[in-house]
Each structure stands twice: as structure tokens, then as C-alpha cells.
Amino acid sequence: MPFFEAIRLALSQIRVQKLKSFFTLLGVVIGVMFLIAVVSIVEGMSRYVEEDFAAKIIGKNTFSFRRRPDINVGNVSDETWREYSRRPRIYEADVAIARGALPPGTVSAVENTTFAYANSQYGRPRQVQVIATEPDYFRIKSYNLTNGRLFSPQEAQLGTPVVVIGTEVASHFFRGLDPIGRELRIGGNTFTVIGLLEKQGNVFGFSLDRMVIGPYKSTLSRVTNPRGDIDALVVQAPTREMIGDAMESVREVMRGFRRLPPARPDNFALETSDAALSFFDELKGKLILFGTALPAIGLVVGAMVIMNIMLVAVAERTREIGIRKALGAKRRDILSQFLVESATLSVCGAAIGIGLGIALAKVVAAVSPLPASVAPWSIALALLVGAGVGIVAGMYPASRAARLDPITALRQE
Amino acid sequence: MIPNTTGERVDDALATTGEHSLSTTAERKAIVEAPGEAPTKDWVIVTRGLKREYDMGGEIVRALRGVDLVIRRNEYVAIMGPSGSGKSTLMNLIGCLDTPNEGEYWLNGTLVSQMSDDALARVRNKEIGFVFQTFNLLPRATALHNVELPLVYAGVSADERKRRAREALDRVQLSDRMDHRPNELSGGQRQRVAIARALVNNPSILLADEPTGNLDSQTSEEIMKVFAGLASQGQTVIMVTHEPDIAAHARRVVVLRDGLIASDDRRAAFAARMGL
Ligand SMILES: Nc1ncnc2c1ncn2[C@@H]1O[C@H](COP(=O)(O)OP(=O)(O)OP(=O)(O)O)[C@@H](O)[C@H]1O
Ligand SMILES: [Mg+2]
């Protein structure tokens, strides 16, 4: 019997018993629904991490050259820590050498950062994230202003005490006022606010709007790095593919500059957003594993119900099977008829589950901070899982139907 | 050996009833007495010593005890006999729904008594048209789709299927009921749908087990007219019945008793004996 014919037959069978079919499919519907919801939420988080977290905190297509990794995955052993602290600090000379090796098209900025108390005449002292850097930093991080201006290359060069502040800094220290032109004191020095960053929001509860960004050559660097060293050089490559090349150039030139023999490991770190993302990938794996265990139970129960209902269908339609066999249906024809029927049934359940799962993900995204993003592959997977469950569940009933003796089947009332 | 109660009297009246084309006892005897030999294609059905036994938990029921039946193409044969004599069992064997415990069954010159299930399914699909007492139509399918069914398993394309199914329904005067489901049809109409379904594959034999068993006498006559029409067009028909007046529509009447053929007559001889 042609495949299309079999599906048509299966659909008409389902149509005849809508309510019964629906209850039969409840397990598959619920299983697929949770599968889609969980995958969508995990996928949403992962997009969020890759786009927001990686782009905002680390920057797009960037790596940083620093003394030791800023983001550590898992526990770092004492020995590793001792090795980290034996490493030489990074100074302007290192940065100059590293910069000299960067391929054309790359953009870079030094980044010194710490948490420090700030105060103004309008608000109580409060901790802010202080960043002493260079003008290109704003480009690398895609930080835009809603008000005022960035500091100019001249101001950067001269170390003029000016700062660009985040929205929370503005609302705390200059409540109800225009912050531009007003003064903010940090570490005993006074800075003039010249720009206001647009709202960045937060990543996993960490606010990105409590930043104060000023020229690296200003007195802000005394707050961040009293020893006069540099935390990091942030480098942005024009494309993702070029990150590797840029990193290798820096590694090579730094090893030469520091006269490291080939056997010695690097005594500096080149860190990409991959480090942070690999940490998240681990988390994602666990979430998916846990999140699919529940749907899996639903699917197993669903398969059992479908198998049961197919056994009933075979019993109820024994006479039909007899008629078909008398008219020339082979075992294979009967087998595929019932397999297609149970697969179609199950795929219908999966389709309903996909719809409900997307709705559930949207609801979860609306009422909780979890983001959701429906991945096309998860829909394809759900349909495939649906068909698979149907075929597995239909195997035994269908083979029983195929093995029926035509005379016995025909005699059934 | 075919038990035969009457001789071979040639009756002039038979020429108009088609009985002139019937095989003779001598011809049939010659074929039965050559075991293992493939008959020519003209002999649609040849059984030699066909036995079918059922094991009912130790007790053996001998439904058929050695049936020798020879039927030539274009014959219209009725099979009669008391209840339990083995009529249905014989029909199931002839229809390739069942296989014998012993004996040979040649259909169209091919030995089918030892075939596998799937090979038998193919034979049923190509060579045999069934008409049952209880119609056996699919209740949720339209008349047209019921008639199409054998063609589905024959692998015929959808368009061709529809065309041939319409043609078959036309032959039984049901063109105006194609889209009706069985429960929207009368008993006689249902049986005509079943006949159309049996004919749609151009089978070599039409097998009917009590085709009028569920019909009133007027509708039975209607169905018998359809059978007579088919037989006159050259269709080989084998029909099981309880009723002598239904059997009298056939040109040849085989009577079974206790799993053996008790008599095998021309219609005229049978009618005379039954006082019809
Ligand atoms: N599946 C079976 N299992 C056991 N015995 C059977 C089976 N089918 C038929 N028989 C027996 O075989 C014998 C012949 O049965 P069959 O159905 O062929 O009779 P029949 O001539 O068609 O009778 P009826 O006129 O009542 O339909 C009966 O004794 C019956 O009980
Ligand atoms: Mg019977």
C-alpha cells in the first residue's frame, strides 16, 4: 500500500475518534511540550549568554591580553594560583610590544578596573565599577551615549579628569538632575561628568549600569592600579576568524619580548569569550540533561498508552484486517498500515505538544527572568521523536495484526 | 474418483442455458486420475484428494476427507450440502485463504496448495473475487473506496483505481451510489458493492459463500440475476448455498456430505431430482 494512502487512512481513523485519540496522545503531548519548553529556555539562555553576556562583558570578536585569566572555570588549584602570582605584571612597555604585533584592522584599548566608592554632593557614597581606559573601548564594547559626549583622544592623552557614567550612577548621585557637567569624587580626586551611557541592563543579576569610565592616563588609574601596572589590553578583531591570528601574533611577540624558551609555558594569558562560554556550555549540558529527563518519562508513558490503544484497535478491527487480507493485503501491508497509523497518531500528539511547548516557553519567559528562544532544530527533533515513539509503540500491535489468520479474522463479529 | 449419480444425457434445452459448455464426467475423471500432473490452463480449478482436518484439543475434526473437484473455465457451479458438510472449508481452500493438510490444489495450472502466506495473498489479489454472506465491506469507507481496495494492494495508481472501480460499480448498476457508505445502502445494494469489489481485479474465479444468506427472496433473485449475467459473459462462478432454488441458477451442482462429494450434476438432472 502506498505510504500516502496509509497516512490518509490513519488520519481518517484519528478523525473518527477525536476525543479518544486526544487522550491517547496526552503522554506524547506533555512529553513533547516540556521538551520544547526546556530546549527553548535553555536555547534562550544560551543566546542571551552568547549575545548579551559575551558581547557586553567581554565584547564581540575580542580577546584580552592579561596577566592571568579573569574568568576561571571550575576550581583553580593552589599551585596554579602560585604560578599566577609569580607571573610578571603587565606594564606600558608590554602593551606597546603587543600592540605592535596586531594585524591591521584590529582595535585595542587598555582596561584597568576595580570597584571603588564614589560620592557627590547629592548622594551618599556608594560603590561603583571604575574603568580607566582609552577612547576605542566604547567601540569595542558597543557602549553608546544617550547624553553628552565621549572623552576625546586629546583628553585621553592629557589625562583630563572627565568621566562617562552609567544610568544607575547618574540616578544615585544626581537624582533628578542633568548629570552632565557635574562633579563626581572618586578616591580623593574630582572628575567632571561629560557623558551618560545608555541603559545596559544586567547580566545574571550583575548590573552593567554602575560603571564610571574615564581616561587611563587620568588619576582614575591611581584608583584602579596604584602600582602603575595594567590589568588588560582588550583587542577586537574585525571578524571572528581573525581572533586566532591576532592572538597568535601577540603570543609570539610577547614570548620573544619576555625571552621565554620554547619549553616554558606562557607567563601571561590570552583570554577570549570562549572561556566564559565553555563554562556556560557545561551548565547548558546539565540543564538539557535534567530538562529532558522529565519529557522522556512522559514519552515512555505516552508510548505505552499508544501501544495499548493500538492493541485495542487491532482487536476491534480484526474483521477489517481479515477483509484486507482476503482482498490481497500481505503481512507487510497490514504491518505498515498499523505502524503508519500509530506513527501518525504520535506525530499529531507531537505537533500539539510543540504548539503548547512554545506557548509554555513564552509564558515562562513572560513571568520569570528566564529568556526563551524556539530553536527550529528542536521542532524537527520533536517531530522525529514523535514518529519514533509511534513506531516503537506500534511495532508489537502491528506485527500481531500482520500475523492474523484471514479466516479467523473474518469470522470475528 | 468423482461420485456421480447420473449419466451424461444430452438435452437439447441445455444449449440455451450454457450447459453445453460444461465439462463432462469423463474429462474430469481423466484429470483427477493423473496425480501430480499440471492441468492445462483451461481447467481453472483442479483438486486431487483434498483433505482438511482441525485438531480440536486432541479430537480431530475431518472437515474435508479427500475432495476431487475439477472446474473448467466459464463454468457456473453451485456447492450444496448439509450444515457442517465442509462447504465453507472447501471454499476457503479454493479461495487460497487456507491450505490443505493433504492433497493437491491447482489454480490456473499452478500448484498453490504449498504456497507461503504472502504468495497466497498475491494469488487472492489477482485470481480470486470473494462475495461473502455478510458482505464484509469496510463500514467507514464509501462504496467506491471499498471497490478500490483490491486495486490498492495490486499497486494500481489512484486515478486508474478510481476509473476501474467506477466501471465495476457500473456493471452492477450502482453508479449512483458510489459515495454512499455501507450503512446507507440496502442489503441487496451492499451485496452488489461486494460483487463489484470481487470483479474489479478481473479475477479468474468468483467465489461466493452463501451470497443470498442474509437477503430476502426478492433481493436474492436480483443477486442471482447479476450472477447469471456474469456467468453468461464468461465469468467462472462458484457459489455455496443451502437453498435448492438458488442452486438451480447454476449450471452444475456439487453436493457435499461429510467432507466428500456426494453428487456432481448438471442443473437439469439436479432440478429433476429435487423436483424443482
Ligand atoms: N476453524 C475450525 N476449527 C475447528 N473445526 C472447524 C473449523 N472450521 C470448520 N470446522 C469444522 O469443520 C466442519 C465443516 O465446517 P464448514 O464450516 O466447512 O461447514 P459448512 O458446510 O460450511 O456448514 P454451514 O452450512 O453451517 O456453513 C464442521 O464440523 C466444523 O465444525
Ligand atoms: Mg459455511
XYZ file of C-alpha atoms and ligand atoms in Angstrom:
721
model
C 0.000 0.000 0.000
C 1.394 3.423 -0.885
C 2.699 5.488 2.023
C 0.422 8.449 1.331
C -2.601 6.155 1.263
C -1.614 4.784 4.661
C -1.324 8.263 6.188
C -4.699 9.267 4.786
C -6.199 6.151 6.290
C -4.532 6.855 9.646
C -5.811 10.446 9.723
C -9.368 9.348 8.964
C -9.055 6.812 11.766
C -7.988 9.584 14.155
C -10.790 11.862 12.974
C -13.386 9.216 13.760
C -12.282 9.079 17.383
C -11.105 12.584 18.166
C -11.550 12.522 21.925
C -10.110 9.060 22.391
C -7.184 9.955 20.162
C -6.521 13.073 22.205
C -6.382 11.196 25.497
C -4.211 8.568 23.891
C -1.784 11.275 22.950
C -1.678 13.061 26.293
C 1.631 11.456 27.263
C 3.291 12.389 23.998
C 1.730 15.860 24.077
C 3.020 16.554 27.582
C 6.403 14.982 26.889
C 6.964 16.993 23.734
C 5.562 20.127 25.349
C 8.161 20.018 28.125
C 10.871 19.028 25.704
C 10.175 22.082 23.559
C 9.790 24.377 26.575
C 13.025 23.218 28.208
C 15.015 23.362 24.991
C 13.593 26.800 24.209
C 14.509 28.161 27.611
C 17.994 26.667 27.547
C 18.417 27.917 23.997
C 17.161 31.339 25.038
C 19.639 31.450 27.916
C 22.411 30.379 25.657
C 21.593 33.044 23.083
C 21.405 35.523 25.922
C 24.769 34.455 27.220
C 26.374 34.477 23.812
C 24.900 37.764 22.670
C 24.423 39.779 25.836
C 26.844 38.310 28.297
C 29.685 37.648 25.900
C 29.149 40.821 23.885
C 28.608 43.213 26.775
C 31.009 41.894 29.342
C 33.740 40.657 27.086
C 32.964 42.283 23.748
C 32.305 40.899 20.308
C 35.210 39.169 18.485
C 37.541 40.195 21.253
C 40.274 38.761 23.375
C 42.215 40.260 26.176
C 45.883 40.106 26.954
C 46.328 39.944 30.710
C 48.499 38.601 33.476
C 46.206 35.718 34.375
C 42.759 34.537 33.300
C 39.959 36.746 34.520
C 37.345 34.042 34.196
C 38.220 30.710 35.731
C 36.188 27.640 35.005
C 35.897 25.346 37.979
C 38.326 25.348 40.855
C 41.839 26.636 40.446
C 44.441 24.705 42.385
C 46.783 26.376 44.884
C 49.704 25.528 42.661
C 48.109 27.299 39.716
C 47.494 30.308 41.911
C 51.127 30.347 42.967
C 52.167 30.190 39.322
C 49.785 33.064 38.515
C 51.247 35.260 41.213
C 54.829 34.570 40.079
C 53.990 35.947 36.652
C 55.368 39.385 35.797
C 52.896 42.244 35.804
C 51.994 43.963 32.576
C 53.328 47.474 32.018
C 53.132 50.002 29.222
C 56.185 48.511 27.550
C 54.462 45.121 27.222
C 51.319 46.742 25.861
C 53.344 48.678 23.304
C 55.031 45.458 22.098
C 51.722 43.598 21.947
C 50.062 46.422 20.053
C 52.889 46.484 17.563
C 52.131 42.881 16.624
C 48.415 43.341 15.983
C 47.290 42.830 12.394
C 45.765 45.832 10.631
C 42.052 46.314 11.242
C 42.183 45.363 14.892
C 41.183 47.869 17.566
C 42.557 47.836 21.093
C 42.249 49.628 24.417
C 43.839 49.145 27.805
C 41.408 48.311 30.581
C 42.070 48.934 34.251
C 39.194 48.226 36.512
C 38.209 47.954 40.145
C 35.321 48.570 42.491
C 35.633 51.797 44.473
C 33.489 54.201 46.450
C 32.340 57.364 44.738
C 30.465 60.325 46.142
C 28.855 63.578 45.083
C 27.198 66.450 46.889
C 23.778 64.997 46.041
C 24.131 61.350 47.105
C 25.671 59.151 49.782
C 28.936 57.359 48.946
C 28.364 54.183 47.001
C 30.455 51.512 45.318
C 30.794 51.762 41.541
C 32.787 49.889 38.931
C 35.645 52.123 37.882
C 37.175 51.600 34.446
C 40.236 53.528 33.286
C 40.659 53.076 29.558
C 41.106 54.574 26.088
C 38.540 56.031 23.645
C 38.312 52.903 21.449
C 36.999 50.990 24.445
C 33.486 52.324 23.768
C 33.602 50.997 20.248
C 34.863 47.586 21.318
C 32.109 47.221 23.914
C 29.422 48.861 21.760
C 28.699 51.360 24.545
C 26.563 54.228 23.260
C 25.673 57.502 24.933
C 22.235 58.951 25.432
C 23.573 62.267 26.602
C 26.816 64.286 26.490
C 29.964 63.070 24.754
C 32.857 60.616 24.968
C 36.287 61.763 26.042
C 38.437 62.880 23.109
C 41.850 61.490 22.102
C 43.381 64.738 23.436
C 41.687 64.300 26.811
C 42.833 60.675 26.822
C 46.361 61.758 26.031
C 46.399 64.512 28.614
C 44.619 62.502 31.278
C 41.887 65.116 31.722
C 39.726 64.188 34.747
C 36.464 63.559 32.892
C 34.164 60.510 33.137
C 31.290 58.855 31.322
C 28.809 57.259 33.746
C 26.139 54.561 33.699
C 22.440 55.226 34.317
C 22.454 53.890 37.872
C 25.413 56.057 38.778
C 23.549 59.060 37.382
C 20.310 58.297 39.181
C 22.082 57.664 42.510
C 24.484 60.569 42.583
C 22.489 63.118 40.592
C 18.880 62.200 41.302
C 16.514 64.306 39.251
C 19.346 66.358 37.803
C 21.153 66.516 34.491
C 24.492 64.862 35.399
C 26.438 66.456 32.524
C 28.948 68.991 33.812
C 28.528 67.934 37.447
C 31.295 66.614 39.667
C 31.895 63.104 40.962
C 34.605 62.326 43.519
C 36.481 59.037 43.437
C 39.499 58.213 45.604
C 40.057 61.810 46.615
C 40.024 63.143 43.062
C 37.295 65.088 41.346
C 36.027 64.188 37.893
C 33.632 66.049 35.619
C 30.802 64.003 34.118
C 30.763 64.527 30.349
C 28.610 61.646 29.083
C 25.793 59.318 30.063
C 25.779 55.691 28.836
C 22.571 54.207 27.560
C 20.981 51.625 29.833
C 22.800 48.281 29.580
C 20.633 46.198 31.907
C 22.090 43.342 33.868
C 23.640 40.009 33.125
C 22.699 37.310 35.634
C 21.904 39.969 38.213
C 25.148 41.873 37.751
C 24.298 45.462 36.832
C 26.132 46.969 33.881
C 24.824 50.439 34.692
C 27.051 51.133 37.696
C 30.122 51.964 35.619
C 32.280 55.054 35.694
C 34.623 55.189 32.681
C 37.465 57.685 32.407
C 40.822 58.185 30.604
C 43.507 55.688 31.505
C 46.061 58.460 31.827
C 43.944 60.369 34.334
C 44.122 59.988 38.103
C 41.456 57.293 37.750
C 44.296 54.816 37.150
C 45.601 55.551 40.634
C 42.346 54.239 41.982
C 42.359 51.121 39.827
C 46.061 50.299 39.700
C 48.117 52.113 42.345
C 51.223 50.137 41.304
C 51.113 51.636 37.824
C 50.630 48.355 36.010
C 47.933 47.488 33.506
C 45.152 44.942 34.021
C 44.499 44.107 30.407
C 44.728 45.093 26.799
C 41.395 44.435 25.136
C 41.693 43.661 21.413
C 38.862 43.463 18.918
C 39.402 41.718 15.581
C 37.278 42.683 12.579
C 35.922 39.135 12.225
C 35.606 36.102 14.406
C 38.031 34.161 12.206
C 40.756 36.741 12.740
C 40.793 36.447 16.532
C 43.073 33.425 16.382
C 45.634 35.115 14.146
C 45.717 38.230 16.274
C 46.163 36.142 19.414
C 48.988 34.134 17.892
C 50.796 37.311 16.832
C 50.572 38.691 20.352
C 51.679 35.390 21.885
C 54.693 35.170 19.616
C 55.881 38.712 20.141
C 55.335 38.573 23.919
C 57.227 35.309 24.290
C 60.094 36.887 22.383
C 59.950 40.072 24.412
C 59.974 38.126 27.660
C 62.612 35.714 26.341
C 60.639 32.575 27.118
C 62.418 29.406 25.955
C 60.182 27.104 23.857
C 59.651 24.638 26.717
C 58.322 27.261 29.113
C 54.584 27.928 29.124
C 53.234 31.430 28.577
C 53.558 33.695 31.594
C 50.581 35.752 30.507
C 47.014 34.966 29.486
C 45.182 35.488 26.219
C 41.538 35.181 27.044
C 38.570 35.018 24.702
C 34.882 34.899 25.452
C 35.163 31.160 24.776
C 36.411 30.696 28.301
C 33.236 32.139 29.694
C 31.158 30.328 27.121
C 32.728 26.971 27.866
C 31.649 27.430 31.430
C 28.149 28.078 30.234
C 28.217 25.128 27.835
C 28.861 22.888 30.793
C 25.887 24.379 32.597
C 23.785 24.084 29.459
C 24.610 20.394 29.119
C 23.439 19.773 32.667
C 20.262 21.769 32.134
C 19.396 19.864 28.980
C 20.094 16.524 30.617
C 17.925 17.358 33.568
C 15.331 19.143 31.475
C 14.843 16.236 29.101
C 14.571 13.568 31.779
C 11.044 14.696 32.611
C 9.833 14.746 28.996
C 11.448 11.340 28.497
C 9.239 9.890 31.229
C 6.223 11.455 29.525
C 7.241 9.902 26.229
C 7.704 6.444 27.717
C 4.266 6.640 29.314
C 2.922 8.013 26.026
C 4.429 5.110 24.109
C 2.838 2.610 26.489
C -0.587 4.221 26.112
C -0.263 4.259 22.331
C 0.764 0.618 22.312
C -2.251 -0.234 24.413
C -4.621 1.736 22.227
C -3.163 0.158 19.103
C -3.703 -3.306 20.588
C -7.325 -2.344 21.186
C -7.555 -1.013 17.632
C -6.182 -4.256 16.227
C -8.685 -6.261 18.294
C -11.583 -4.027 17.289
C -10.647 -4.129 13.640
C -9.809 -7.807 13.348
C -12.577 -8.228 10.783
C -11.248 -5.313 8.742
C -7.835 -6.979 8.779
C -9.455 -10.216 7.611
C -11.202 -8.396 4.769
C -7.984 -6.689 3.703
C -6.106 -9.970 3.768
C -8.818 -11.722 1.769
C -8.516 -8.991 -0.837
C -4.793 -9.487 -1.153
C -3.071 -7.500 1.620
C 0.273 -9.062 2.501
C 1.726 -9.146 6.006
C 3.871 -6.179 5.156
C 0.815 -4.171 4.042
C -1.001 -4.753 7.327
C 2.164 -4.145 9.348
C 2.857 -0.829 7.652
C -0.791 0.218 7.874
C -0.751 -0.037 11.658
C 2.772 1.324 12.027
C 1.914 4.372 9.955
C -1.278 4.762 11.936
C 0.483 4.752 15.279
C 3.293 6.981 13.988
C 0.785 9.445 12.564
C -1.135 9.419 15.819
C 2.033 10.095 17.757
C 3.248 12.807 15.357
C -0.116 14.562 15.760
C 0.483 14.459 19.508
C 3.983 15.835 18.987
C 2.578 18.667 16.855
C 0.111 19.619 19.591
C 2.945 19.333 22.121
C 5.134 21.647 20.032
C 2.402 24.285 19.995
C 1.822 24.020 23.736
C 5.567 23.888 24.429
C 6.171 27.125 22.553
C 3.299 28.714 24.456
C 4.704 27.422 27.752
C 8.163 28.789 26.952
C 6.629 32.171 26.129
C 4.678 32.162 29.395
C 7.787 31.248 31.402
C 9.737 33.970 29.625
C 6.998 36.478 30.400
C 6.616 35.750 34.114
C 10.248 34.975 35.004
C 13.662 36.448 34.179
C 14.428 33.360 32.050
C 14.574 34.151 28.346
C 13.136 31.758 25.719
C 14.030 31.166 22.108
C 12.420 28.427 19.993
C 15.095 26.592 18.027
C 13.950 25.197 14.649
C 16.011 22.075 15.241
C 14.070 21.357 18.427
C 10.818 21.335 16.425
C 12.299 18.928 13.888
C 13.628 16.809 16.729
C 10.238 16.761 18.457
C 8.503 15.586 15.271
C 11.132 12.920 14.813
C 10.780 11.821 18.424
C 7.007 11.719 17.894
C 7.349 9.464 14.857
C 9.883 7.293 16.676
C 7.655 6.845 19.714
C 4.752 5.913 17.426
C 6.770 3.358 15.500
C 8.227 1.749 18.617
C 4.825 1.683 20.304
C 3.096 0.350 17.191
C 5.590 -2.419 16.466
C 4.063 -5.125 18.636
C 0.378 -4.417 17.860
C 1.116 -4.092 14.148
C 3.021 -7.353 13.992
C 0.142 -9.069 15.780
C -2.255 -7.684 13.207
C 0.010 -8.778 10.356
C 0.187 -12.338 11.666
C -3.608 -12.793 11.971
C -5.059 -15.731 10.088
C -7.517 -14.374 7.498
C -10.242 -16.959 8.155
C -10.178 -16.466 11.918
C -10.144 -12.706 11.397
C -13.078 -12.807 9.006
C -15.129 -14.893 11.378
C -14.882 -12.214 14.083
C -18.039 -10.309 14.881
C -12.998 -40.633 -8.294
C -15.913 -38.336 -8.694
C -19.088 -39.948 -7.452
C -21.756 -39.250 -9.996
C -25.355 -40.227 -9.708
C -26.397 -39.533 -13.245
C -25.156 -40.349 -16.722
C -24.306 -37.912 -19.479
C -27.673 -37.381 -21.130
C -27.545 -34.566 -23.636
C -30.638 -32.420 -23.551
C -31.472 -30.047 -26.419
C -32.768 -27.442 -23.983
C -29.334 -27.238 -22.425
C -27.936 -25.378 -25.410
C -29.748 -22.219 -24.375
C -28.655 -22.446 -20.723
C -24.943 -22.660 -21.344
C -24.785 -26.203 -20.076
C -23.429 -27.361 -23.410
C -20.067 -25.884 -22.390
C -19.906 -27.911 -19.178
C -17.082 -30.343 -18.693
C -18.070 -33.979 -18.875
C -17.603 -36.530 -16.128
C -15.173 -38.428 -18.302
C -12.999 -35.376 -18.900
C -12.903 -34.592 -15.205
C -12.178 -38.168 -14.253
C -9.209 -38.245 -16.600
C -7.729 -35.173 -14.937
C -8.285 -36.361 -11.366
C -6.637 -39.677 -12.109
C -3.339 -38.126 -13.104
C -1.934 -37.036 -9.703
C 0.958 -34.596 -9.757
C 0.269 -33.640 -13.353
C -0.284 -29.963 -14.107
C -3.622 -29.454 -15.852
C -3.882 -27.141 -18.845
C -4.918 -23.563 -18.162
C -8.435 -24.253 -19.343
C -9.059 -26.128 -16.124
C -9.305 -23.293 -13.615
C -9.632 -25.479 -10.557
C -8.290 -28.965 -10.035
C -8.192 -30.554 -6.594
C -6.968 -34.082 -6.001
C -7.703 -35.799 -2.705
C -8.005 -32.539 -0.811
C -8.080 -33.062 2.986
C -8.534 -30.553 5.740
C -8.543 -31.573 9.397
C -8.924 -29.476 12.519
C -7.291 -30.501 15.765
C -9.782 -29.607 18.486
C -7.647 -30.313 21.520
C -6.853 -33.921 20.664
C -10.091 -34.618 18.836
C -9.550 -34.499 15.078
C -12.398 -32.984 13.053
C -12.221 -34.161 9.437
C -13.875 -31.272 7.585
C -12.748 -32.477 4.142
C -11.832 -36.127 3.610
C -10.478 -36.191 0.056
C -12.230 -33.903 -2.354
C -11.630 -34.287 -6.105
C -13.101 -31.268 -7.835
C -12.432 -30.174 -11.383
C -13.887 -26.971 -12.802
C -13.362 -25.690 -16.307
C -13.195 -22.040 -17.256
C -16.638 -20.362 -17.677
C -18.480 -22.903 -15.545
C -21.108 -21.733 -13.060
C -21.090 -24.190 -10.163
C -23.198 -24.356 -7.025
C -21.948 -26.253 -3.982
C -24.642 -27.616 -1.673
C -24.756 -29.854 1.329
C -25.962 -30.013 4.902
C -24.552 -27.796 7.607
C -21.112 -28.940 8.648
C -20.517 -30.890 5.446
C -17.419 -28.839 4.661
C -18.686 -26.316 2.109
C -17.054 -23.286 3.694
C -13.892 -25.224 4.361
C -13.699 -26.115 0.674
C -14.400 -22.533 -0.362
C -11.609 -21.269 1.915
C -9.187 -23.693 0.295
C -10.308 -22.802 -3.225
C -10.072 -19.110 -2.270
C -6.480 -19.585 -1.030
C -7.437 -18.317 2.431
C -6.398 -21.672 3.857
C -4.102 -24.537 2.903
C -4.966 -28.272 2.884
C -3.401 -30.874 5.161
C -3.171 -33.218 2.240
C -3.879 -33.255 -1.475
C -3.207 -31.044 -4.454
C -4.828 -27.824 -5.489
C -4.049 -26.448 -8.929
C -5.347 -22.976 -9.763
C -4.985 -21.926 -13.408
C -2.409 -24.660 -13.901
C -0.315 -23.569 -10.915
C 0.091 -25.642 -7.769
C -0.995 -23.357 -4.944
C -1.507 -25.879 -2.124
C 2.037 -25.408 -0.804
C 2.472 -21.668 -1.196
C 3.597 -19.225 1.505
C 1.218 -16.739 3.125
C 2.390 -13.791 1.069
C 2.346 -15.757 -2.187
C -1.236 -16.786 -1.396
C -2.104 -13.142 -0.714
C -0.871 -12.298 -4.201
C -2.937 -15.119 -5.700
C -6.065 -13.952 -3.842
C -5.473 -10.447 -5.075
C -5.025 -11.419 -8.729
C -7.108 -14.544 -9.284
C -9.966 -14.570 -6.818
C -13.004 -12.424 -6.171
C -14.841 -13.081 -2.894
C -18.503 -12.474 -2.146
C -19.472 -13.217 1.442
C -22.763 -13.878 3.192
C -22.202 -10.924 5.492
C -20.928 -8.657 2.667
C -17.705 -7.824 4.560
C -17.478 -4.238 3.386
C -15.370 -1.727 5.323
C -18.062 0.162 7.257
C -16.400 3.589 7.187
C -15.390 3.556 3.533
C -17.601 4.627 0.629
C -18.799 2.106 -1.929
C -16.196 3.415 -4.357
C -13.362 3.052 -1.888
C -14.471 -0.447 -0.922
C -14.361 -1.450 -4.561
C -10.939 0.162 -4.977
C -9.401 -1.853 -2.158
C -8.135 -4.885 -4.132
C -6.501 -2.488 -6.591
C -4.711 -0.711 -3.735
C -2.986 -3.986 -2.887
C -2.339 -4.657 -6.551
C -0.330 -1.422 -6.658
C -2.591 0.295 -9.196
C -2.307 4.095 -9.388
C -5.025 6.195 -7.739
C -6.521 7.500 -10.996
C -6.605 4.108 -12.620
C -8.131 2.664 -9.427
C -10.974 5.181 -9.424
C -11.669 4.575 -13.080
C -11.816 0.793 -12.749
C -13.831 0.919 -9.524
C -16.431 3.149 -11.218
C -16.568 0.748 -14.114
C -17.129 -2.218 -11.789
C -19.894 -0.376 -9.909
C -21.431 0.415 -13.251
C -21.557 -3.287 -14.081
C -23.739 -3.903 -11.010
C -25.906 -0.814 -11.679
C -24.644 1.139 -8.669
C -23.103 4.173 -10.381
C -25.441 6.443 -8.434
C -24.430 5.062 -5.029
C -20.636 5.384 -5.282
C -20.250 7.843 -2.426
C -22.563 6.031 -0.033
C -21.261 4.154 2.953
C -22.447 0.576 3.543
C -24.916 1.616 6.272
C -26.584 3.928 3.750
C -27.254 1.021 1.376
C -29.818 -1.790 1.329
C -28.712 -5.401 1.758
C -29.017 -6.056 -1.961
C -27.019 -2.934 -2.764
C -24.317 -3.905 -0.300
C -24.009 -7.294 -1.904
C -23.757 -5.645 -5.310
C -20.929 -3.430 -3.990
C -19.240 -6.617 -2.790
C -19.712 -8.179 -6.239
C -18.221 -5.085 -7.870
C -15.270 -5.349 -5.486
C -14.861 -9.031 -6.347
C -14.848 -8.237 -10.069
C -12.627 -5.175 -10.103
C -9.395 -7.174 -10.472
C -10.797 -9.318 -13.303
C -10.320 -12.497 -11.247
C -10.326 -15.929 -12.851
C -12.913 -17.139 -10.343
C -15.737 -15.516 -8.452
C -16.281 -17.289 -5.113
C -19.490 -16.723 -3.199
C -20.209 -18.366 0.171
C -23.958 -18.105 0.789
C -24.255 -14.816 -1.110
C -28.016 -14.674 -0.523
C -27.953 -15.969 3.060
C -28.689 -12.526 4.515
C -31.154 -11.395 1.837
C -34.905 -11.762 1.328
C -36.105 -13.891 -1.572
C -36.796 -10.979 -3.917
C -33.341 -9.451 -3.353
C -31.826 -12.925 -3.688
C -33.358 -13.214 -7.141
C -31.862 -9.843 -8.029
C -28.390 -11.017 -6.986
C -28.885 -14.287 -8.876
C -29.648 -12.236 -11.999
C -26.333 -10.431 -11.551
C -24.540 -13.787 -11.221
C -26.324 -15.195 -14.249
C -25.322 -12.132 -16.250
C -21.675 -12.513 -15.228
C -21.703 -16.229 -16.000
C -23.150 -15.603 -19.436
C -20.300 -13.154 -20.061
C -17.905 -15.999 -19.356
C -17.057 -15.414 -15.694
C -16.283 -18.616 -13.773
C -18.554 -18.623 -10.707
C -18.550 -20.949 -7.706
C -21.305 -20.429 -5.169
C -22.139 -22.145 -1.899
C -25.795 -22.238 -0.923
C -28.272 -24.038 1.275
C -31.259 -23.326 -0.891
C -32.035 -25.646 -3.823
C -33.829 -22.906 -5.763
C -30.740 -20.705 -5.519
C -28.520 -23.616 -6.517
C -30.814 -24.182 -9.508
C -29.460 -20.945 -11.013
C -26.084 -22.599 -11.532
C -25.375 -24.888 -14.468
C -23.758 -27.536 -12.359
C -24.466 -28.556 -8.766
C -21.942 -30.268 -6.483
C -23.316 -31.763 -3.275
C -21.012 -32.347 -0.308
C -21.719 -34.746 2.515
C -19.405 -35.385 5.454
C -16.421 -33.857 3.724
C -16.836 -35.781 0.484
C -18.531 -35.021 -2.825
C -21.821 -36.919 -2.820
C -23.025 -35.883 -6.259
C -21.966 -33.667 -9.167
C -24.852 -32.975 -11.580
C -25.908 -30.782 -14.426
C -28.616 -28.345 -13.420
C -31.387 -30.243 -15.255
C -30.555 -33.502 -13.512
C -30.314 -31.779 -10.164
C -33.619 -29.972 -10.664
C -35.347 -33.139 -11.682
C -34.042 -34.948 -8.627
C -35.065 -32.117 -6.320
C -38.476 -31.900 -8.020
C -37.960 -28.214 -8.885
N -11.679 -23.385 12.473
C -12.240 -24.571 12.742
N -11.838 -25.254 13.829
C -12.381 -26.447 14.095
N -13.335 -27.018 13.371
C -13.793 -26.389 12.300
C -13.250 -25.118 11.929
N -13.881 -24.714 10.803
C -14.762 -25.701 10.485
N -14.690 -26.673 11.373
C -15.461 -27.900 11.344
O -15.378 -28.465 10.062
C -16.595 -28.974 9.643
C -17.015 -28.304 8.357
O -17.283 -26.935 8.567
P -17.746 -25.946 7.455
O -17.749 -24.586 8.033
O -16.892 -26.139 6.268
O -19.205 -26.421 7.165
P -20.293 -25.812 6.173
O -20.633 -26.865 5.231
O -19.827 -24.519 5.617
O -21.513 -25.567 7.160
P -22.588 -24.393 7.156
O -23.569 -24.771 6.107
O -23.179 -24.457 8.508
O -21.898 -23.135 6.859
C -17.573 -28.694 10.771
O -17.699 -29.887 11.529
C -16.938 -27.644 11.564
O -17.282 -27.766 12.940
Mg -20.439 -22.448 5.792
